[in-house]
Structure formats: structure tokens, C-alpha cells
XYZ file of C-alpha atoms in Angstrom:
457
model
C 0.000 0.000 0.000
C 1.482 3.328 -1.074
C 1.686 5.724 1.854
C -0.803 8.582 1.409
C 0.393 11.669 3.264
C -2.792 13.644 2.653
C -5.047 10.956 4.133
C -2.745 10.589 7.143
C -2.609 14.351 7.615
C -6.403 14.662 7.605
C -6.847 11.762 10.018
C -4.250 13.081 12.459
C -5.609 16.650 12.245
C -9.021 15.465 13.459
C -7.749 12.677 15.704
C -5.180 14.441 17.884
C -7.643 16.796 19.647
C -10.070 13.886 20.174
C -7.281 11.688 21.579
C -5.952 14.480 23.776
C -9.462 15.233 25.050
C -9.989 11.609 26.044
C -6.531 11.394 27.592
C -6.999 14.524 29.687
C -10.465 13.400 30.780
C -8.982 10.081 31.829
C -6.104 11.783 33.652
C -8.615 13.944 35.523
C -10.503 10.779 36.444
C -7.258 9.228 37.668
C -6.514 12.279 39.813
C -10.027 11.901 41.208
C -9.336 8.213 41.833
C -6.004 8.987 43.508
C -7.633 11.527 45.839
C -10.356 9.055 46.782
C -7.739 6.290 47.098
C -5.839 8.357 49.653
C -8.866 7.948 51.946
C -8.324 4.172 52.035
C -9.602 0.933 50.515
C -13.183 1.426 51.795
C -13.510 4.757 49.974
C -12.116 3.239 46.769
C -14.465 0.268 47.029
C -17.474 2.552 47.590
C -16.814 4.105 44.181
C -15.833 0.816 42.557
C -19.058 -0.939 43.525
C -21.064 1.781 41.722
C -18.938 2.268 38.646
C -20.529 -0.567 36.695
C -24.005 0.940 37.114
C -22.651 4.296 35.967
C -21.340 2.497 32.874
C -24.860 1.194 32.253
C -26.141 4.792 32.343
C -23.311 5.815 30.033
C -24.503 3.142 27.607
C -27.712 5.072 26.959
C -25.763 8.291 26.502
C -23.376 6.553 24.124
C -26.180 5.058 22.057
C -27.894 8.427 21.719
C -24.677 10.228 20.769
C -23.788 7.505 18.251
C -27.155 7.786 16.518
C -26.815 11.536 16.100
C -23.120 11.243 15.162
C -24.079 8.912 12.311
C -26.771 11.274 11.008
C -24.740 14.458 11.431
C -21.635 13.007 9.729
C -23.820 11.980 6.764
C -25.416 15.422 6.535
C -21.960 17.033 6.547
C -20.852 14.682 3.750
C -24.016 15.554 1.821
C -23.198 19.290 2.328
C -26.598 19.954 3.913
C -26.061 22.510 6.741
C -29.792 23.004 7.391
C -30.197 19.285 8.079
C -27.143 19.380 10.335
C -28.675 22.275 12.255
C -32.011 20.501 12.744
C -30.324 17.330 13.947
C -28.305 19.298 16.494
C -31.428 20.857 17.998
C -33.277 17.555 18.081
C -30.331 16.017 19.921
C -30.777 18.590 22.710
C -34.375 17.447 23.227
C -33.407 13.770 23.250
C -30.488 14.361 25.621
C -32.622 16.176 28.203
C -35.316 13.481 28.133
C -32.742 10.684 28.450
C -30.943 12.471 31.292
C -34.183 12.878 33.257
C -34.928 9.184 32.825
C -31.473 8.205 34.117
C -31.765 10.619 37.044
C -35.087 9.090 38.124
C -33.712 5.572 37.661
C -30.734 6.203 39.955
C -32.813 7.956 42.599
C -35.177 4.987 42.771
C -32.447 2.363 43.112
C -29.449 4.039 44.753
C -30.134 2.468 48.174
C -30.390 -1.076 46.849
C -27.695 -1.294 44.203
C -24.645 -1.490 46.545
C -26.436 -4.286 48.428
C -27.257 -6.160 45.203
C -23.629 -5.778 44.145
C -22.500 -7.558 47.311
C -20.583 -4.656 48.868
C -19.204 -5.077 52.382
C -21.236 -3.600 55.246
C -18.736 -0.781 55.869
C -18.792 0.191 52.164
C -22.575 0.351 51.621
C -23.342 3.723 53.366
C -20.637 5.561 51.423
C -21.611 3.886 48.143
C -25.231 4.996 48.566
C -24.281 8.620 49.170
C -21.911 8.679 46.200
C -24.480 7.197 43.803
C -27.294 9.526 44.903
C -25.186 12.639 44.264
C -23.985 11.336 40.901
C -27.643 10.970 39.917
C -28.056 14.751 39.996
C -25.561 15.074 37.158
C -27.286 12.779 34.667
C -29.043 15.534 32.663
C -25.965 17.776 32.184
C -23.740 14.753 31.583
C -26.034 13.420 28.849
C -26.140 16.863 27.222
C -22.349 17.138 27.365
C -21.798 13.669 25.849
C -24.260 14.206 22.984
C -23.295 17.793 22.117
C -19.551 17.057 22.214
C -20.133 14.106 19.893
C -22.137 16.320 17.529
C -19.224 18.715 17.092
C -16.752 15.872 16.560
C -18.966 14.499 13.792
C -18.626 17.776 11.894
C -14.834 17.463 12.147
C -14.542 20.076 14.923
C -12.655 18.149 17.590
C -10.837 21.172 19.051
C -13.891 22.736 20.669
C -14.795 19.675 22.776
C -11.105 19.448 23.731
C -10.904 23.032 25.030
C -14.175 22.862 26.949
C -13.291 19.445 28.395
C -9.970 20.819 29.693
C -11.787 23.630 31.498
C -14.351 21.253 33.021
C -11.698 18.751 34.131
C -9.620 21.457 35.780
C -12.762 22.525 37.614
C -13.312 18.923 38.715
C -9.785 18.601 40.104
C -10.032 21.914 41.973
C -13.399 20.860 43.353
C -11.932 17.546 44.540
C -9.020 19.331 46.191
C -11.315 21.675 48.129
C -14.244 19.372 48.896
C -12.656 15.987 49.696
C -10.082 17.117 52.263
C -10.534 19.174 55.473
C -8.938 22.571 56.012
C -5.191 22.309 56.401
C -1.838 24.061 56.168
C 0.353 23.111 53.227
C 4.066 23.793 52.843
C 5.216 25.620 49.712
C 8.958 25.850 50.047
C 9.580 27.368 53.489
C 6.130 28.940 53.758
C 3.020 27.393 55.284
C -0.219 28.393 53.531
C -3.694 27.825 54.911
C -5.974 25.906 52.493
C -9.714 25.828 53.058
C -11.347 22.411 52.791
C -14.869 21.090 53.259
C -13.712 17.676 54.509
C -16.591 15.907 52.772
C -14.585 12.821 51.771
C -16.267 10.558 49.220
C -19.297 12.882 49.163
C -17.058 15.756 48.099
C -15.700 13.740 45.159
C -19.248 13.108 43.915
C -20.235 16.783 44.276
C -17.139 17.935 42.357
C -17.829 15.457 39.542
C -21.463 16.570 39.275
C -20.499 20.258 39.251
C -17.955 19.730 36.463
C -20.622 18.078 34.306
C -22.932 21.046 34.820
C -20.093 23.378 33.806
C -19.299 21.432 30.618
C -22.953 21.252 29.528
C -23.422 24.988 30.182
C -20.359 25.879 28.093
C -21.510 23.736 25.169
C -24.979 25.305 25.232
C -23.378 28.762 25.378
C -21.277 27.990 22.291
C -24.413 26.853 20.472
C -25.840 30.356 20.966
C -23.136 31.804 18.706
C -24.150 32.663 15.140
C -21.216 30.774 13.630
C -22.079 27.545 15.419
C -23.063 24.590 13.245
C -25.914 24.066 15.712
C -27.591 27.430 16.306
C -29.443 27.193 19.621
C -31.585 30.258 18.969
C -34.186 28.753 16.697
C -37.998 28.357 16.591
C -39.373 25.889 19.139
C -40.668 23.628 16.378
C -37.052 22.931 15.338
C -36.534 21.107 18.637
C -39.327 18.623 17.913
C -37.850 15.209 17.122
C -38.945 14.127 13.634
C -40.179 10.686 12.701
C -37.210 10.193 10.352
C -34.786 10.958 13.196
C -36.531 8.517 15.511
C -36.432 5.789 12.848
C -32.681 6.260 12.340
C -32.066 6.415 16.094
C -33.923 3.134 16.393
C -31.844 1.470 13.666
C -28.506 2.817 14.905
C -29.119 3.547 18.575
C -30.791 0.315 19.689
C -27.985 -2.017 18.492
C -25.412 0.359 20.000
C -27.406 0.522 23.237
C -27.594 -3.258 23.346
C -23.863 -3.433 22.679
C -23.065 -0.949 25.451
C -25.434 -2.653 27.863
C -24.010 -6.035 26.912
C -20.619 -4.695 27.958
C -21.780 -2.581 30.896
C -24.302 -4.965 32.407
C -21.608 -7.579 31.943
C -19.303 -5.360 33.990
C -21.969 -5.161 36.690
C -22.215 -8.956 36.795
C -18.423 -9.263 36.671
C -18.028 -6.810 39.566
C -20.579 -8.726 41.624
C -18.603 -11.916 40.959
C -15.340 -10.239 41.939
C -16.715 -8.962 45.255
C -16.334 -12.523 46.515
C -12.551 -12.047 46.218
C -12.585 -9.368 48.920
C -12.106 -5.595 49.223
C -8.399 -5.648 48.310
C -8.946 -7.621 45.099
C -11.941 -5.449 44.147
C -9.953 -2.261 44.753
C -7.019 -3.592 42.699
C -9.398 -4.496 39.875
C -11.083 -1.087 39.963
C -7.788 0.835 39.994
C -6.429 -1.279 37.145
C -9.542 -0.596 35.092
C -9.247 3.137 35.808
C -5.551 3.335 34.918
C -6.166 1.141 31.884
C -8.373 3.950 30.608
C -5.218 5.903 29.768
C -4.095 3.080 27.497
C -7.199 2.956 25.339
C -7.811 6.720 25.178
C -6.034 6.928 21.794
C -8.391 4.207 20.612
C -11.496 6.179 21.580
C -10.075 9.302 19.942
C -9.450 7.345 16.755
C -12.872 5.723 17.071
C -14.585 9.131 17.054
C -12.420 10.163 14.110
C -13.359 6.986 12.250
C -17.093 7.544 12.774
C -16.839 11.120 11.479
C -14.628 10.458 8.443
C -16.266 7.186 7.405
C -19.719 8.759 7.740
C -18.727 11.856 5.761
C -17.109 9.796 3.001
C -20.162 7.560 2.618
C -22.451 10.601 2.793
C -20.526 11.993 -0.169
C -20.800 8.642 -2.013
C -17.034 7.936 -1.842
C -16.713 4.245 -0.934
C -13.161 4.187 -2.308
C -12.181 6.923 0.149
C -13.968 5.018 2.922
C -11.670 2.007 2.492
C -8.570 4.188 2.498
C -9.675 5.936 5.672
C -10.211 2.543 7.298
C -6.714 1.294 6.501
C -4.911 4.419 7.688
C -7.000 4.752 10.837
C -6.092 1.189 11.802
C -2.404 1.822 11.068
C -2.084 5.015 13.098
C -4.157 3.575 15.923
C -1.740 0.690 16.453
C 1.184 3.126 16.513
C -0.356 5.369 19.171
C -1.599 2.507 21.345
C 1.840 0.945 21.579
C 3.361 4.302 22.505
C 1.048 4.388 25.522
C 1.233 0.735 26.567
C 4.996 0.195 26.705
C 5.773 2.850 29.393
C 2.878 1.655 31.581
C 4.016 -1.965 31.359
C 7.523 -0.953 32.434
C 6.392 1.061 35.471
C 3.231 -0.743 36.640
C 4.173 -0.888 40.352
C 5.155 2.790 40.524
C 1.951 3.894 38.767
C -0.291 1.788 40.999
C 1.403 3.296 44.058
C 0.202 6.737 42.984
C -3.434 5.735 43.338
C -3.610 3.844 46.603
C -2.071 4.061 50.061
C -2.829 0.392 50.755
C 0.317 -1.707 50.186
C -1.671 -4.882 49.508
C -3.746 -3.144 46.826
C -0.572 -1.735 45.243
C 1.211 -5.104 45.088
C -1.759 -6.923 43.593
C -2.746 -4.067 41.303
C 0.754 -3.803 39.833
C 0.467 -7.359 38.506
C -3.004 -6.867 37.016
C -1.938 -3.559 35.454
C 1.021 -5.263 33.751
C -1.332 -7.832 32.195
C -3.694 -5.043 31.093
C -0.859 -3.134 29.403
C 0.391 -6.219 27.550
C -3.070 -7.104 26.187
C -4.458 -3.594 25.647
C -3.809 -3.613 21.899
C -6.615 -6.143 21.453
C -9.323 -4.178 23.251
C -8.194 -0.939 21.615
C -8.455 -2.431 18.135
C -11.991 -3.569 18.948
C -12.882 0.007 20.004
C -11.439 1.446 16.785
C -13.207 -1.125 14.635
C -16.485 -0.298 16.348
C -15.998 3.362 15.384
C -15.480 2.340 11.762
C -18.577 0.140 11.820
C -20.673 2.934 13.389
C -19.664 5.374 10.666
C -20.858 2.884 8.054
C -24.036 1.975 9.926
C -22.819 -1.575 10.584
C -23.760 -1.498 14.271
C -25.217 -4.982 14.622
C -21.868 -6.697 14.117
C -20.264 -4.908 17.081
C -23.215 -5.945 19.237
C -22.830 -9.612 18.264
C -19.088 -9.553 18.951
C -19.648 -7.857 22.323
C -22.279 -10.437 23.240
C -19.949 -13.326 22.411
C -16.963 -11.759 24.159
C -18.532 -10.432 27.338
C -21.012 -13.183 28.160
C -19.646 -16.198 26.309
C -15.987 -15.699 27.193
C -15.358 -13.136 29.916
C -18.176 -13.731 32.409
C -18.561 -17.432 31.770
C -14.851 -18.141 32.059
C -14.320 -15.842 35.065
C -17.197 -17.413 36.979
C -15.957 -20.937 36.213
C -12.351 -20.031 37.047
C -13.271 -18.518 40.429
C -15.818 -21.143 41.444
C -14.105 -24.295 40.156
C -10.408 -23.399 40.204
C -10.351 -20.598 42.831
C -8.484 -18.295 40.466
C -7.618 -14.856 41.876
C -7.816 -11.418 40.303
C -4.634 -12.012 38.272
C -6.229 -14.963 36.497
C -9.315 -12.836 35.890
C -7.259 -10.279 33.964
C -5.672 -13.022 31.857
C -9.193 -14.110 30.872
C -10.109 -10.500 30.049
C -7.095 -10.308 27.717
C -8.127 -13.536 25.964
C -11.642 -12.180 25.449
C -10.285 -9.012 23.807
C -8.025 -11.078 21.527
C -10.994 -13.045 20.187
C -12.920 -9.820 19.519
C -9.979 -8.377 17.600
C -9.698 -11.422 15.332
C -13.425 -11.240 14.536
C -13.195 -7.514 13.745
C -10.183 -7.986 11.445
C -12.085 -10.629 9.520
C -15.073 -8.287 9.134
C -12.951 -5.356 7.976
C -11.152 -7.458 5.361
C -14.449 -8.808 3.982
C -15.788 -5.330 3.093
C -19.291 -6.302 4.254
C -19.318 -3.464 6.776
C -19.601 -0.939 3.933
C -22.626 -2.699 2.435
C -24.357 -2.787 5.814
C -25.443 0.852 5.515
C -28.902 1.491 7.049
């Protein structure tokens, strides 16, 4: 294949802000995790026991944003700005309705979920408080996810990057002030008084919720500008969701929602299985999963780029360009993923020590993090392939692969390994790596067949 500099340049121009945005968001999450981790294993576990349910909520947000990303990328490729504008306004309506539903869902179940997940008695009260506060942020978080995705689909990845940086800085500052009590800190030879609310795990939840409100407000403010691709100041009738939009959301969104829920509900089940291994093992698993997020951030950035470029190319009727985009996206993705994985694999123990003060959690987590770094290329390639499939409308294939991987391999094998062979958390992460490898092989086969292009809805 002759190296095409222009294709690579266009991919990297759109991809680098998306990758950097995801990386910085993940780093902010890790800082949040480190601050919570400094409170001890119980505080970490109180977040960990809820994270799978939060992923389930994120599945609905992801499905909604994917449906609108598909439609907006096509309208951009068709050079139809009026259609792009209408879709952007309709996405606001859908995001608010979905966020209200998620908020009500969490409020109704926040007291029971930690119990159902098998959390220890000392973890349950903190887990309930954390989940209830997070529920308040569902509406702004859904708006932020959908609107950021809309702008990426037009090729504008810098705006979501800038606004995400501001929101994440706000989250870190909020954590710093709300989690810890008032104290004196040394800066050189000087002692400076720092105010602190001393709210602990509750403070972390409040800071996260506030940052989501900030990000949603900034995105809505940008949409008020005349030069915005999605002009917020429009007649009320423009916000009404059309039948055509609902039909496309059903065709694209439902398979994506099922895929996300297959993965996320699977994570809920997996977490409930892992609680039997104890608080230390659960904390090590949670921290590994959080740190692992840094490794696959380039993959999510490339995935968003793939959805936008593949959708625009097909919207313009350029299937030849679609195939070229696919090949170069896969190539550059592998390069970036390896650049992230190698340093983490070499310094797993040091990195884990930054996020927990519990020596047992650090020792166990260092081993699971090493396994995650060595096998990350497989999960990342699956994420990138899913972005390509979404841009082409081939969303059912990703759902089938996720169903096979999560339930047929990961959960089934983990449950059998723990129950029959008493495998610990290290063996669990080996199984997770094997699951991701199978998914990658299936995706490569699909990409080489070319059937994903013909699967357009």
C-alpha cells in the first residue's frame, strides 16, 4: 500500500484533539481516583461498587450520541447545513429526556444497588451517598456527551477538547477543596492555609457533578453563537424530534445501546462476581480498570475520528475513500496505542502506588496492570473497529461480537475459574485479555471482507 500523506494528515488533524481530550479526561478521572484512594480501601471500594451501574447509564448516553453522530456526519458529507442544524437541535431534546430518565432511575435504586452488588457492610453507606449525588448530574452529563459528539462528527474536535480541559480542571479543583478538610500546606519554606470542606467521598461526587454542569453549560453557550453549526436560537418547532430521526435512532441507537449494555451490564455482573474475592482484590481491579483507561484513550479518539470520516465519506458517495480511511485509521491507531502501553508496562508498580495508600492493593494491582498493558492492543483495536462500523451503519456486528466476548468468554470463564479453580484477580485479567483477543480477530475478519460498507442502514 502506497503511503498517502494527505489521508494521514487529515486523520491526524481530526484525531489528535479527540485523543488528547480523552486522555486529559482520563487523567482527571485518575486524579479523582487517587484523591479518593488516599482515603483508604473502603472509599475506593465505595466508588468501585457503583462504577458498573454508571457504565450502564453511560450506555444510553453513548447510544444516543452515536445515533446523532451517524446522522450528522452523513449530513456534513451531503453538504446539507440546514439538516445538520435541525439534527443538532433535536439532539438537545433527546439528551434532556434521556438524562431525566437516568436521574429518576438512579434515585429509585441508589439504596439497593450497593447491596445487590455484594458490597461489604462498611462500604454500603458511602456507596449509597456517592451514587445519589452522581444521579443529579445525569441531565448535564447526557447533554455534554451528545453535544460534544455532535461537534466531533462535523470534524470540529478542538472545541470539545478546550471545553473538556476547562471542566476537568474545575473537577480537580473541586476535589481538592471538597474531599479534604482545612489544612496548612508547605510551599517551600512557607506554610499556607488551604480551606477544605472535609466531605470525603461525598465531596468527590459533588465535584464530579459540578464539572458536568459546567461542561454542559459551556456547550450550550457555544451553540448560541451565530457561527455555530448548531444554532441554539431557533424556533421551538425545530426542537421537535422528527419521525425520520426517531427511525434512524432506532436502527442505529438500539444495536449500539444493546452493545453498550451487553458490555456494561456484563461489567456489573463481573463486579458482583469479583466482590467474593474481597475488598483488596476489588480495589485492585477497579484501579487497574481506571488506569487502563489511559491506554485505550487513543483508541477512543481514533474511534470518534473513524465515525466522522467514514460517515462523511459515505455521505458523499465515496466508498473508495472510505476504504482508504479505514486502513490508515487502523495503522495510526496501532502506533499510538503501543506508545502508551509500553511505558505503563515498564512502570506498573510505581503507577499503581500513585493511586492507593494500601500496600496490599498496590502489590496486587501492579500485577493486574502489567497484564492489562500487555493485552491492551486487542481491546483498543476492537474500540477502533467499532468506530469504523458505526460510521458505516454496521452497528449490529459490534453488538454480536460484544455479546460473544462479554457473556460467552469473559463472564462465563471468570465465573468458572473462580468457582471451580479458585483463580484470583490475576487470572481474571488473563481471561479478560483472551476475550479481547478473540474480539480483535473477529473484527479484522469483518474489515477485510468489506461487508461493513454494504451494511449501511
